[in-house]
Amino acid sequence: MTHLDGNAIAGVLEQLFGRDLTLASSRCTGCGAMREVADIHVYRSAGIVARCPDCDTVLFRIVEARDRMWLDFRGFSSLQVRS
Amino acid sequence: MAGTALLGRLTWLVAEVTETVTETPRVRTLILDVDGWPGHRAGQHVDVRLTAEDGYQAERSYSLASAPEDPPALTVERLDDGEVSPYLVDEVVPGDRFELRGPVGGYFVWDADALPEPLLLVAGGSGVVPLMAMLRHRAAAGSTVPAKLLYSSRTYEEVIYREELERLDGRGDGLEIVHTLTRAQPPGWTGHAGRVDVDLLREVSFPARRAPRVFVCGPTSFVEAVAEGLVSLGHRPGRIRTERFGGT
Ligand SMILES: Cc1cc2nc3c(=O)[nH]c(=O)nc-3n(C[C@H](O)[C@H](O)[C@H](O)COP(=O)(O)OP(=O)(O)OC[C@H]3O[C@@H](n4cnc5c(N)ncnc54)[C@H](O)[C@@H]3O)c2cc1C
Ligand SMILES: [Zn+2]
């Protein structure tokens, strides 16, 4: 399966966090790389899987259902947003 | 009150199709009336959600094709084996409604008054849609920022927005449009033929020293090849913004 940009899931992220996260900087637990969320690799099928473009570590997973979402943000050691 | 969105909170909105425009045999534009539409920026997209009678839902992203100065519009290409696009291209009629979430994304966005650098747009197929929003916005805002669109289509008949692009190109306001046709070229074709490669990018794009803002959009493999080509020509990766539509 080919990947999309983090920007492609701007909608899910904004619904979850109440703000645009595509320009937030994230740090990968695998390799420590800092990247804008728009710039990470996203795979969409039944759910969303985001991976680090540098080391392929799974950054987060989101599964959306009709009335709830499941989140697993294991691969982000930090997330920096503009206040 | 039902249907009232909390200020600033992203929710699903109801879009009603007011008009449809056939762009090519496989591509159609849907002009929408969205209750509570907050306005958008050129390059942003929405998530469309369709719900079947049995409750089954399918969600896909579509770029906004219209300038921020105009009502929201989507331009969709039919993938024959697709779940959502055949419905939007062949079945929807004015008056139909569906849900959408957006506009979203602050990354793949161009504002006419914020960015004075030259604008380089590279599109593959339906990847032209968000770039068209930028060109429509540029024209509507009266911007004369130097701009180029390099647009790759399979055939002449499949060039989306062909006539409008000709008109924009003819305004003499600093925009240049270069087409390349990858599969077949009509008799007398004076544009380019074949895929976008490093040679074509070198020939038609702004040189890296002019530090253009670059937006690349299309199928994932197209975006990958173009972004790599631009980096090899010296463009800084941080100045190249990409929007992968998926596919191969
Ligand atoms: C941010 C963003 C913006 C987008 N904007 C637009 C837009 O403005 N106009 C538009 O037409 N599409 C756009 N797309 C693509 C769109 O979201 C869908 O992927 C597309 O319409 C196919 O959906 P489907 O349900 O018809 O096909 P699916 O049922 O999802 O897929 C059918 C088959 O086609 C393949 N496929 C999926 N997507 C593509 C693709 N893009 N190209 C080629 N093959 C594909 C699949 O692998 C599968 O084999 C955008 C995608 C993203 C991420
Ligand atoms: Zn990493």
mmCIF file of C-alpha atoms and ligand atoms in Angstrom:
data_model
loop_
_atom_site.group_PDB
_atom_site.id
_atom_site.type_symbol
_atom_site.label_atom_id
_atom_site.label_comp_id
_atom_site.label_asym_id
_atom_site.label_seq_id
_atom_site.Cartn_x
_atom_site.Cartn_y
_atom_site.Cartn_z
ATOM 1 C CA MET A 1 0.000 0.000 0.000
ATOM 2 C CA THR A 2 1.293 3.469 -0.832
ATOM 3 C CA HIS A 3 1.415 6.222 1.708
ATOM 4 C CA LEU A 4 -0.161 9.648 1.934
ATOM 5 C CA ASP A 5 1.084 12.794 3.670
ATOM 6 C CA GLY A 6 0.196 13.608 7.263
ATOM 7 C CA ASN A 7 -1.785 16.476 5.772
ATOM 8 C CA ALA A 8 -4.285 13.947 4.402
ATOM 9 C CA ILE A 9 -5.540 13.199 7.935
ATOM 10 C CA ALA A 10 -5.789 16.847 8.996
ATOM 11 C CA GLY A 11 -9.545 16.363 9.455
ATOM 12 C CA VAL A 12 -9.376 13.469 11.905
ATOM 13 C CA LEU A 13 -6.624 15.169 13.893
ATOM 14 C CA GLU A 14 -8.457 18.475 14.049
ATOM 15 C CA GLN A 15 -11.630 16.778 15.173
ATOM 16 C CA LEU A 16 -9.675 15.030 17.927
ATOM 17 C CA PHE A 17 -7.521 17.917 19.121
ATOM 18 C CA GLY A 18 -9.714 20.882 18.280
ATOM 19 C CA ARG A 19 -7.028 22.583 16.197
ATOM 20 C CA ASP A 20 -4.983 22.127 13.049
ATOM 21 C CA LEU A 21 -2.098 19.798 13.891
ATOM 22 C CA THR A 22 -0.484 19.580 10.458
ATOM 23 C CA LEU A 23 2.122 22.229 11.294
ATOM 24 C CA ALA A 24 2.899 20.855 14.783
ATOM 25 C CA SER A 25 6.383 19.343 15.234
ATOM 26 C CA SER A 26 6.552 15.796 16.429
ATOM 27 C CA ARG A 27 9.478 13.772 17.717
ATOM 28 C CA CYS A 28 9.811 10.073 16.873
ATOM 29 C CA THR A 29 10.558 7.675 19.737
ATOM 30 C CA GLY A 30 12.441 5.418 17.313
ATOM 31 C CA CYS A 31 15.078 7.750 15.866
ATOM 32 C CA GLY A 32 14.446 11.117 17.524
ATOM 33 C CA ALA A 33 13.697 12.888 14.224
ATOM 34 C CA MET A 34 11.627 16.075 14.509
ATOM 35 C CA ARG A 35 9.089 16.554 11.725
ATOM 36 C CA GLU A 36 5.954 18.478 10.985
ATOM 37 C CA VAL A 37 2.923 16.216 11.248
ATOM 38 C CA ALA A 38 2.080 17.085 7.612
ATOM 39 C CA ASP A 39 5.380 15.530 6.647
ATOM 40 C CA ILE A 40 5.016 12.055 8.146
ATOM 41 C CA HIS A 41 3.806 9.015 6.226
ATOM 42 C CA VAL A 42 0.213 7.937 6.594
ATOM 43 C CA TYR A 43 -1.380 4.647 5.548
ATOM 44 C CA ARG A 44 -5.177 4.449 5.365
ATOM 45 C CA SER A 45 -7.252 1.318 5.238
ATOM 46 C CA ALA A 46 -9.712 0.234 7.915
ATOM 47 C CA GLY A 47 -7.868 2.643 10.206
ATOM 48 C CA ILE A 48 -5.024 5.115 10.038
ATOM 49 C CA VAL A 49 -1.414 4.180 10.676
ATOM 50 C CA ALA A 50 1.260 6.899 10.718
ATOM 51 C CA ARG A 51 4.929 6.007 10.361
ATOM 52 C CA CYS A 52 8.207 7.869 10.665
ATOM 53 C CA PRO A 53 9.607 8.542 7.140
ATOM 54 C CA ASP A 54 13.147 8.098 8.505
ATOM 55 C CA CYS A 55 12.966 4.865 10.502
ATOM 56 C CA ASP A 56 9.466 3.458 9.817
ATOM 57 C CA THR A 57 8.510 3.401 13.524
ATOM 58 C CA VAL A 58 4.739 3.417 14.021
ATOM 59 C CA LEU A 59 4.026 6.927 15.353
ATOM 60 C CA PHE A 60 0.325 6.537 15.971
ATOM 61 C CA ARG A 61 -2.794 4.618 15.030
ATOM 62 C CA ILE A 62 -6.366 5.848 14.885
ATOM 63 C CA VAL A 63 -9.478 3.801 14.279
ATOM 64 C CA GLU A 64 -12.690 5.731 13.631
ATOM 65 C CA ALA A 65 -16.087 4.140 14.116
ATOM 66 C CA ARG A 66 -19.556 5.663 14.003
ATOM 67 C CA ASP A 67 -19.624 6.860 17.575
ATOM 68 C CA ARG A 68 -16.051 6.578 18.883
ATOM 69 C CA MET A 69 -12.363 6.626 18.037
ATOM 70 C CA TRP A 70 -9.496 4.460 19.300
ATOM 71 C CA LEU A 71 -6.102 6.139 19.624
ATOM 72 C CA ASP A 72 -2.626 4.832 20.193
ATOM 73 C CA PHE A 73 0.119 7.467 20.073
ATOM 74 C CA ARG A 74 2.999 5.241 21.123
ATOM 75 C CA GLY A 75 5.564 6.596 18.673
ATOM 76 C CA PHE A 76 5.504 10.282 19.564
ATOM 77 C CA SER A 77 7.863 11.222 22.369
ATOM 78 C CA SER A 78 6.739 14.846 22.050
ATOM 79 C CA LEU A 79 4.407 17.051 20.103
ATOM 80 C CA GLN A 80 5.005 20.797 19.889
ATOM 81 C CA VAL A 81 2.190 23.141 18.893
ATOM 82 C CA ARG A 82 2.088 26.916 18.562
ATOM 83 C CA SER A 83 0.215 28.491 21.420
ATOM 84 C CA MET B 1 -30.203 23.972 18.582
ATOM 85 C CA ALA B 2 -29.791 21.115 16.154
ATOM 86 C CA GLY B 3 -27.262 21.773 13.440
ATOM 87 C CA THR B 4 -25.512 24.617 15.235
ATOM 88 C CA ALA B 5 -21.773 24.088 15.175
ATOM 89 C CA LEU B 6 -19.840 25.257 18.217
ATOM 90 C CA LEU B 7 -17.538 28.056 17.222
ATOM 91 C CA GLY B 8 -14.090 26.779 16.289
ATOM 92 C CA ARG B 9 -14.959 23.121 16.713
ATOM 93 C CA LEU B 10 -14.638 20.941 13.643
ATOM 94 C CA THR B 11 -17.801 18.966 13.002
ATOM 95 C CA TRP B 12 -19.544 17.219 10.148
ATOM 96 C CA LEU B 13 -21.522 19.663 8.015
ATOM 97 C CA VAL B 14 -24.232 18.956 5.452
ATOM 98 C CA ALA B 15 -23.397 19.852 1.857
ATOM 99 C CA GLU B 16 -26.043 20.211 -0.812
ATOM 100 C CA VAL B 17 -25.027 19.905 -4.449
ATOM 101 C CA THR B 18 -26.281 22.984 -6.302
ATOM 102 C CA GLU B 19 -24.705 22.431 -9.703
ATOM 103 C CA THR B 20 -22.548 19.892 -11.511
ATOM 104 C CA VAL B 21 -20.033 20.555 -14.290
ATOM 105 C CA THR B 22 -18.684 17.804 -16.542
ATOM 106 C CA GLU B 23 -14.971 18.526 -16.934
ATOM 107 C CA THR B 24 -13.840 15.435 -18.871
ATOM 108 C CA PRO B 25 -15.461 12.032 -19.547
ATOM 109 C CA ARG B 26 -14.176 10.830 -16.150
ATOM 110 C CA VAL B 27 -14.183 14.003 -14.105
ATOM 111 C CA ARG B 28 -16.972 16.106 -12.667
ATOM 112 C CA THR B 29 -17.152 19.197 -10.507
ATOM 113 C CA LEU B 30 -19.761 19.490 -7.755
ATOM 114 C CA ILE B 31 -20.577 23.006 -6.618
ATOM 115 C CA LEU B 32 -21.823 22.945 -3.045
ATOM 116 C CA ASP B 33 -23.926 24.902 -0.662
ATOM 117 C CA VAL B 34 -22.733 24.068 2.853
ATOM 118 C CA ASP B 35 -24.716 25.223 5.846
ATOM 119 C CA GLY B 36 -22.264 26.841 8.277
ATOM 120 C CA TRP B 37 -19.352 26.866 5.805
ATOM 121 C CA PRO B 38 -16.589 28.905 7.492
ATOM 122 C CA GLY B 39 -14.712 29.760 4.263
ATOM 123 C CA HIS B 40 -11.507 28.130 3.087
ATOM 124 C CA ARG B 41 -7.933 28.762 1.962
ATOM 125 C CA ALA B 42 -6.592 27.737 -1.429
ATOM 126 C CA GLY B 43 -5.152 24.219 -1.242
ATOM 127 C CA GLN B 44 -7.230 22.924 1.652
ATOM 128 C CA HIS B 45 -9.368 19.798 1.472
ATOM 129 C CA VAL B 46 -12.455 18.318 3.069
ATOM 130 C CA ASP B 47 -13.333 14.809 4.174
ATOM 131 C CA VAL B 48 -16.522 13.549 2.533
ATOM 132 C CA ARG B 49 -18.591 10.939 4.357
ATOM 133 C CA LEU B 50 -21.272 8.888 2.625
ATOM 134 C CA THR B 51 -23.704 6.811 4.647
ATOM 135 C CA ALA B 52 -25.617 3.920 3.103
ATOM 136 C CA GLU B 53 -29.132 2.989 4.167
ATOM 137 C CA ASP B 54 -27.797 0.133 6.296
ATOM 138 C CA GLY B 55 -25.526 2.564 8.156
ATOM 139 C CA TYR B 56 -22.308 1.611 6.350
ATOM 140 C CA GLN B 57 -20.052 4.642 5.986
ATOM 141 C CA ALA B 58 -17.241 5.486 3.598
ATOM 142 C CA GLU B 59 -14.956 8.468 4.025
ATOM 143 C CA ARG B 60 -12.580 10.049 1.458
ATOM 144 C CA SER B 61 -10.671 13.322 1.166
ATOM 145 C CA TYR B 62 -11.305 15.798 -1.677
ATOM 146 C CA SER B 63 -9.506 19.046 -2.350
ATOM 147 C CA LEU B 64 -11.415 22.272 -2.683
ATOM 148 C CA ALA B 65 -11.284 23.320 -6.324
ATOM 149 C CA SER B 66 -12.718 26.791 -5.965
ATOM 150 C CA ALA B 67 -11.018 30.003 -4.947
ATOM 151 C CA PRO B 68 -11.690 31.113 -1.371
ATOM 152 C CA GLU B 69 -13.602 33.973 -3.019
ATOM 153 C CA ASP B 70 -16.181 31.469 -4.379
ATOM 154 C CA PRO B 71 -18.530 28.825 -2.931
ATOM 155 C CA PRO B 72 -16.927 25.466 -2.124
ATOM 156 C CA ALA B 73 -16.562 23.075 -5.067
ATOM 157 C CA LEU B 74 -15.048 19.608 -5.444
ATOM 158 C CA THR B 75 -13.668 18.101 -8.636
ATOM 159 C CA VAL B 76 -13.679 14.318 -8.584
ATOM 160 C CA GLU B 77 -12.140 11.783 -10.935
ATOM 161 C CA ARG B 78 -13.879 8.425 -11.340
ATOM 162 C CA LEU B 79 -11.843 5.326 -10.520
ATOM 163 C CA ASP B 80 -13.854 2.537 -12.104
ATOM 164 C CA ASP B 81 -13.300 0.066 -9.270
ATOM 165 C CA GLY B 82 -13.635 2.728 -6.586
ATOM 166 C CA GLU B 83 -16.149 2.813 -3.772
ATOM 167 C CA VAL B 84 -16.827 6.556 -3.520
ATOM 168 C CA SER B 85 -15.685 8.351 -6.683
ATOM 169 C CA PRO B 86 -18.104 6.624 -9.149
ATOM 170 C CA TYR B 87 -20.992 7.815 -6.985
ATOM 171 C CA LEU B 88 -19.767 11.415 -6.888
ATOM 172 C CA VAL B 89 -18.962 11.497 -10.615
ATOM 173 C CA ASP B 90 -21.902 9.570 -12.108
ATOM 174 C CA GLU B 91 -24.796 9.501 -9.675
ATOM 175 C CA VAL B 92 -25.066 12.655 -7.629
ATOM 176 C CA VAL B 93 -27.616 15.179 -8.945
ATOM 177 C CA PRO B 94 -28.315 18.754 -7.836
ATOM 178 C CA GLY B 95 -30.294 18.703 -4.600
ATOM 179 C CA ASP B 96 -28.476 15.635 -3.249
ATOM 180 C CA ARG B 97 -26.769 15.960 0.109
ATOM 181 C CA PHE B 98 -23.808 14.383 1.850
ATOM 182 C CA GLU B 99 -21.700 15.091 4.906
ATOM 183 C CA LEU B 100 -18.349 16.792 4.920
ATOM 184 C CA ARG B 101 -15.762 17.801 7.487
ATOM 185 C CA GLY B 102 -13.574 20.781 6.826
ATOM 186 C CA PRO B 103 -11.962 22.760 5.379
ATOM 187 C CA VAL B 104 -8.793 21.307 6.925
ATOM 188 C CA GLY B 105 -5.038 21.512 6.714
ATOM 189 C CA GLY B 106 -2.774 24.539 7.089
ATOM 190 C CA TYR B 107 0.161 22.925 5.320
ATOM 191 C CA PHE B 108 -0.751 22.612 1.642
ATOM 192 C CA VAL B 109 -2.015 26.169 1.409
ATOM 193 C CA TRP B 110 -1.154 29.275 -0.602
ATOM 194 C CA ASP B 111 -2.371 32.763 0.358
ATOM 195 C CA ALA B 112 -1.940 35.423 -2.326
ATOM 196 C CA ASP B 113 -1.030 38.228 0.045
ATOM 197 C CA ALA B 114 1.233 36.270 2.389
ATOM 198 C CA LEU B 115 3.801 34.718 0.083
ATOM 199 C CA PRO B 116 5.670 36.991 -2.363
ATOM 200 C CA GLU B 117 8.019 34.277 -3.681
ATOM 201 C CA PRO B 118 7.479 32.777 -7.160
ATOM 202 C CA LEU B 119 4.922 29.993 -7.170
ATOM 203 C CA LEU B 120 5.723 26.675 -8.820
ATOM 204 C CA LEU B 121 2.865 24.207 -9.159
ATOM 205 C CA VAL B 122 3.317 20.675 -10.472
ATOM 206 C CA ALA B 123 0.223 18.537 -11.061
ATOM 207 C CA GLY B 124 -0.414 14.974 -12.169
ATOM 208 C CA GLY B 125 -3.989 14.215 -13.309
ATOM 209 C CA SER B 126 -6.601 15.160 -10.712
ATOM 210 C CA GLY B 127 -3.745 16.526 -8.595
ATOM 211 C CA VAL B 128 -4.451 19.761 -10.434
ATOM 212 C CA VAL B 129 -7.515 20.369 -8.236
ATOM 213 C CA PRO B 130 -5.963 22.124 -5.192
ATOM 214 C CA LEU B 131 -3.469 23.875 -7.490
ATOM 215 C CA MET B 132 -6.389 25.210 -9.527
ATOM 216 C CA ALA B 133 -7.815 26.683 -6.320
ATOM 217 C CA MET B 134 -4.483 28.498 -5.903
ATOM 218 C CA LEU B 135 -4.520 29.812 -9.494
ATOM 219 C CA ARG B 136 -8.151 30.890 -9.213
ATOM 220 C CA HIS B 137 -7.309 32.618 -5.932
ATOM 221 C CA ARG B 138 -4.259 34.267 -7.520
ATOM 222 C CA ALA B 139 -6.442 35.652 -10.327
ATOM 223 C CA ALA B 140 -9.286 36.692 -8.020
ATOM 224 C CA ALA B 141 -6.868 38.497 -5.708
ATOM 225 C CA GLY B 142 -5.195 40.270 -8.630
ATOM 226 C CA SER B 143 -1.815 38.824 -7.675
ATOM 227 C CA THR B 144 1.054 39.157 -10.148
ATOM 228 C CA VAL B 145 3.436 36.851 -8.258
ATOM 229 C CA PRO B 146 5.339 34.955 -10.989
ATOM 230 C CA ALA B 147 3.698 31.550 -11.263
ATOM 231 C CA LYS B 148 4.123 28.396 -13.294
ATOM 232 C CA LEU B 149 1.934 25.339 -13.594
ATOM 233 C CA LEU B 150 3.472 22.186 -15.006
ATOM 234 C CA TYR B 151 0.572 19.837 -15.613
ATOM 235 C CA SER B 152 0.825 16.205 -16.673
ATOM 236 C CA SER B 153 -2.224 14.455 -18.163
ATOM 237 C CA ARG B 154 -2.581 11.189 -20.008
ATOM 238 C CA THR B 155 -4.315 12.590 -23.089
ATOM 239 C CA TYR B 156 -5.598 15.932 -24.380
ATOM 240 C CA GLU B 157 -9.222 14.938 -23.624
ATOM 241 C CA GLU B 158 -8.263 14.248 -20.013
ATOM 242 C CA VAL B 159 -6.877 17.721 -19.302
ATOM 243 C CA ILE B 160 -9.115 19.006 -16.505
ATOM 244 C CA TYR B 161 -10.075 22.739 -16.640
ATOM 245 C CA ARG B 162 -8.500 22.981 -20.131
ATOM 246 C CA GLU B 163 -10.330 26.081 -21.342
ATOM 247 C CA GLU B 164 -10.152 27.947 -18.079
ATOM 248 C CA LEU B 165 -6.413 27.274 -17.906
ATOM 249 C CA GLU B 166 -6.044 28.747 -21.395
ATOM 250 C CA ARG B 167 -7.875 31.865 -20.273
ATOM 251 C CA LEU B 168 -5.749 32.184 -17.128
ATOM 252 C CA ASP B 169 -2.592 31.685 -19.198
ATOM 253 C CA GLY B 170 -3.728 34.447 -21.553
ATOM 254 C CA ARG B 171 -4.223 37.097 -18.860
ATOM 255 C CA GLY B 172 -0.621 38.221 -19.104
ATOM 256 C CA ASP B 173 -0.305 38.546 -15.326
ATOM 257 C CA GLY B 174 2.841 36.497 -14.854
ATOM 258 C CA LEU B 175 1.404 32.993 -15.083
ATOM 259 C CA GLU B 176 2.823 30.404 -17.446
ATOM 260 C CA ILE B 177 1.210 27.014 -18.011
ATOM 261 C CA VAL B 178 3.090 24.068 -19.473
ATOM 262 C CA HIS B 179 1.295 20.846 -20.387
ATOM 263 C CA THR B 180 2.749 17.433 -20.929
ATOM 264 C CA LEU B 181 0.726 14.504 -22.304
ATOM 265 C CA THR B 182 2.002 11.075 -21.320
ATOM 266 C CA ARG B 183 -0.047 8.631 -23.428
ATOM 267 C CA ALA B 184 -1.094 10.281 -26.667
ATOM 268 C CA GLN B 185 -0.713 13.679 -28.288
ATOM 269 C CA PRO B 186 -3.195 15.131 -30.782
ATOM 270 C CA PRO B 187 -1.978 16.142 -34.267
ATOM 271 C CA GLY B 188 -0.186 19.470 -34.136
ATOM 272 C CA TRP B 189 0.424 19.266 -30.361
ATOM 273 C CA THR B 190 3.035 21.835 -29.388
ATOM 274 C CA GLY B 191 3.267 21.010 -25.681
ATOM 275 C CA HIS B 192 5.521 18.394 -24.166
ATOM 276 C CA ALA B 193 5.147 14.622 -24.405
ATOM 277 C CA GLY B 194 6.032 12.005 -21.818
ATOM 278 C CA ARG B 195 6.343 11.974 -18.063
ATOM 279 C CA VAL B 196 7.634 14.790 -15.912
ATOM 280 C CA ASP B 197 11.335 14.048 -15.427
ATOM 281 C CA VAL B 198 14.354 15.994 -14.236
ATOM 282 C CA ASP B 199 15.025 17.394 -17.719
ATOM 283 C CA LEU B 200 11.518 18.763 -18.066
ATOM 284 C CA LEU B 201 11.629 20.163 -14.520
ATOM 285 C CA ARG B 202 14.952 21.848 -15.251
ATOM 286 C CA GLU B 203 13.589 23.307 -18.474
ATOM 287 C CA VAL B 204 10.302 24.692 -17.179
ATOM 288 C CA SER B 205 10.612 25.305 -13.437
ATOM 289 C CA PHE B 206 12.051 28.365 -11.716
ATOM 290 C CA PRO B 207 15.716 27.834 -10.846
ATOM 291 C CA ALA B 208 16.332 26.898 -7.208
ATOM 292 C CA ARG B 209 18.177 30.192 -6.566
ATOM 293 C CA ARG B 210 14.873 32.051 -6.984
ATOM 294 C CA ALA B 211 13.611 30.026 -4.016
ATOM 295 C CA PRO B 212 10.083 29.421 -5.302
ATOM 296 C CA ARG B 213 7.281 28.038 -3.155
ATOM 297 C CA VAL B 214 6.608 24.627 -4.624
ATOM 298 C CA PHE B 215 3.388 22.625 -4.437
ATOM 299 C CA VAL B 216 3.283 19.145 -5.948
ATOM 300 C CA CYS B 217 0.074 17.131 -6.120
ATOM 301 C CA GLY B 218 -1.099 13.929 -7.772
ATOM 302 C CA PRO B 219 -0.865 10.164 -7.482
ATOM 303 C CA THR B 220 1.682 9.088 -4.854
ATOM 304 C CA SER B 221 4.261 7.800 -7.369
ATOM 305 C CA PHE B 222 4.047 11.025 -9.391
ATOM 306 C CA VAL B 223 4.553 13.188 -6.311
ATOM 307 C CA GLU B 224 7.498 11.078 -5.229
ATOM 308 C CA ALA B 225 9.246 11.327 -8.609
ATOM 309 C CA VAL B 226 8.693 15.076 -8.955
ATOM 310 C CA ALA B 227 9.789 15.885 -5.401
ATOM 311 C CA GLU B 228 12.973 13.846 -5.850
ATOM 312 C CA GLY B 229 13.649 15.540 -9.174
ATOM 313 C CA LEU B 230 13.232 18.997 -7.668
ATOM 314 C CA VAL B 231 15.546 18.179 -4.762
ATOM 315 C CA SER B 232 18.169 16.942 -7.229
ATOM 316 C CA LEU B 233 17.902 20.335 -8.978
ATOM 317 C CA GLY B 234 18.771 22.053 -5.715
ATOM 318 C CA HIS B 235 15.342 23.006 -4.363
ATOM 319 C CA ARG B 236 15.262 22.843 -0.569
ATOM 320 C CA PRO B 237 13.037 19.996 0.662
ATOM 321 C CA GLY B 238 11.484 22.391 3.188
ATOM 322 C CA ARG B 239 10.147 24.558 0.348
ATOM 323 C CA ILE B 240 8.468 21.670 -1.462
ATOM 324 C CA ARG B 241 5.006 20.882 -0.177
ATOM 325 C CA THR B 242 3.397 17.678 -1.319
ATOM 326 C CA GLU B 243 -0.121 16.275 -1.405
ATOM 327 C CA ARG B 244 -0.265 12.583 -2.277
ATOM 328 C CA PHE B 245 -3.666 11.444 -3.517
ATOM 329 C CA GLY B 246 -2.912 7.726 -3.163
ATOM 330 C CA GLY B 247 -3.007 5.063 -5.857
ATOM 331 C CA THR B 248 0.221 3.818 -7.292
HETATM 332 C C1 LIG C 1 -5.731 15.133 0.770
HETATM 333 C C2 LIG C 1 -6.360 14.417 -0.402
HETATM 334 C C3 LIG C 1 -7.051 15.142 -1.364
HETATM 335 C C4 LIG C 1 -7.648 14.508 -2.453
HETATM 336 N N1 LIG C 1 -8.293 15.267 -3.391
HETATM 337 C C5 LIG C 1 -8.873 14.671 -4.453
HETATM 338 C C6 LIG C 1 -9.533 15.454 -5.454
HETATM 339 O O1 LIG C 1 -9.595 16.693 -5.375
HETATM 340 N N2 LIG C 1 -10.110 14.807 -6.519
HETATM 341 C C7 LIG C 1 -10.053 13.424 -6.631
HETATM 342 O O2 LIG C 1 -10.600 12.900 -7.605
HETATM 343 N N3 LIG C 1 -9.422 12.670 -5.702
HETATM 344 C C8 LIG C 1 -8.841 13.249 -4.611
HETATM 345 N N4 LIG C 1 -8.225 12.471 -3.660
HETATM 346 C C9 LIG C 1 -8.318 10.986 -3.762
HETATM 347 C C10 LIG C 1 -9.630 10.532 -3.079
HETATM 348 O O3 LIG C 1 -9.551 10.776 -1.687
HETATM 349 C C11 LIG C 1 -9.903 9.034 -3.254
HETATM 350 O O4 LIG C 1 -8.756 8.314 -2.884
HETATM 351 C C12 LIG C 1 -10.303 8.673 -4.659
HETATM 352 O O5 LIG C 1 -11.468 9.401 -5.059
HETATM 353 C C13 LIG C 1 -10.593 7.168 -4.757
HETATM 354 O O6 LIG C 1 -11.651 6.824 -3.898
HETATM 355 P P1 LIG C 1 -12.616 5.616 -4.273
HETATM 356 O O7 LIG C 1 -13.453 5.311 -3.081
HETATM 357 O O8 LIG C 1 -13.328 5.896 -5.547
HETATM 358 O O9 LIG C 1 -11.625 4.416 -4.576
HETATM 359 P P2 LIG C 1 -11.198 3.253 -3.541
HETATM 360 O O10 LIG C 1 -12.347 2.309 -3.378
HETATM 361 O O11 LIG C 1 -10.621 3.881 -2.329
HETATM 362 O O12 LIG C 1 -10.005 2.587 -4.335
HETATM 363 C C14 LIG C 1 -10.224 1.849 -5.559
HETATM 364 C C15 LIG C 1 -8.898 1.439 -6.171
HETATM 365 O O13 LIG C 1 -8.172 2.586 -6.631
HETATM 366 C C16 LIG C 1 -6.919 2.724 -5.970
HETATM 367 N N5 LIG C 1 -6.767 4.157 -5.645
HETATM 368 C C17 LIG C 1 -7.168 4.804 -4.511
HETATM 369 N N6 LIG C 1 -6.920 6.131 -4.590
HETATM 370 C C18 LIG C 1 -6.366 6.344 -5.806
HETATM 371 C C19 LIG C 1 -5.907 7.491 -6.486
HETATM 372 N N7 LIG C 1 -5.949 8.735 -5.935
HETATM 373 N N8 LIG C 1 -5.409 7.334 -7.740
HETATM 374 C C20 LIG C 1 -5.348 6.106 -8.322
HETATM 375 N N9 LIG C 1 -5.756 4.967 -7.716
HETATM 376 C C21 LIG C 1 -6.269 5.077 -6.483
HETATM 377 C C22 LIG C 1 -7.025 1.885 -4.744
HETATM 378 O O14 LIG C 1 -5.750 1.390 -4.371
HETATM 379 C C23 LIG C 1 -7.961 0.756 -5.178
HETATM 380 O O15 LIG C 1 -7.269 -0.232 -5.897
HETATM 381 C C24 LIG C 1 -7.575 13.096 -2.578
HETATM 382 C C25 LIG C 1 -6.883 12.356 -1.614
HETATM 383 C C26 LIG C 1 -6.268 12.995 -0.540
HETATM 384 C C27 LIG C 1 -5.541 12.168 0.473
HETATM 385 ZN ZN ZN C 2 11.934 7.751 13.356
#
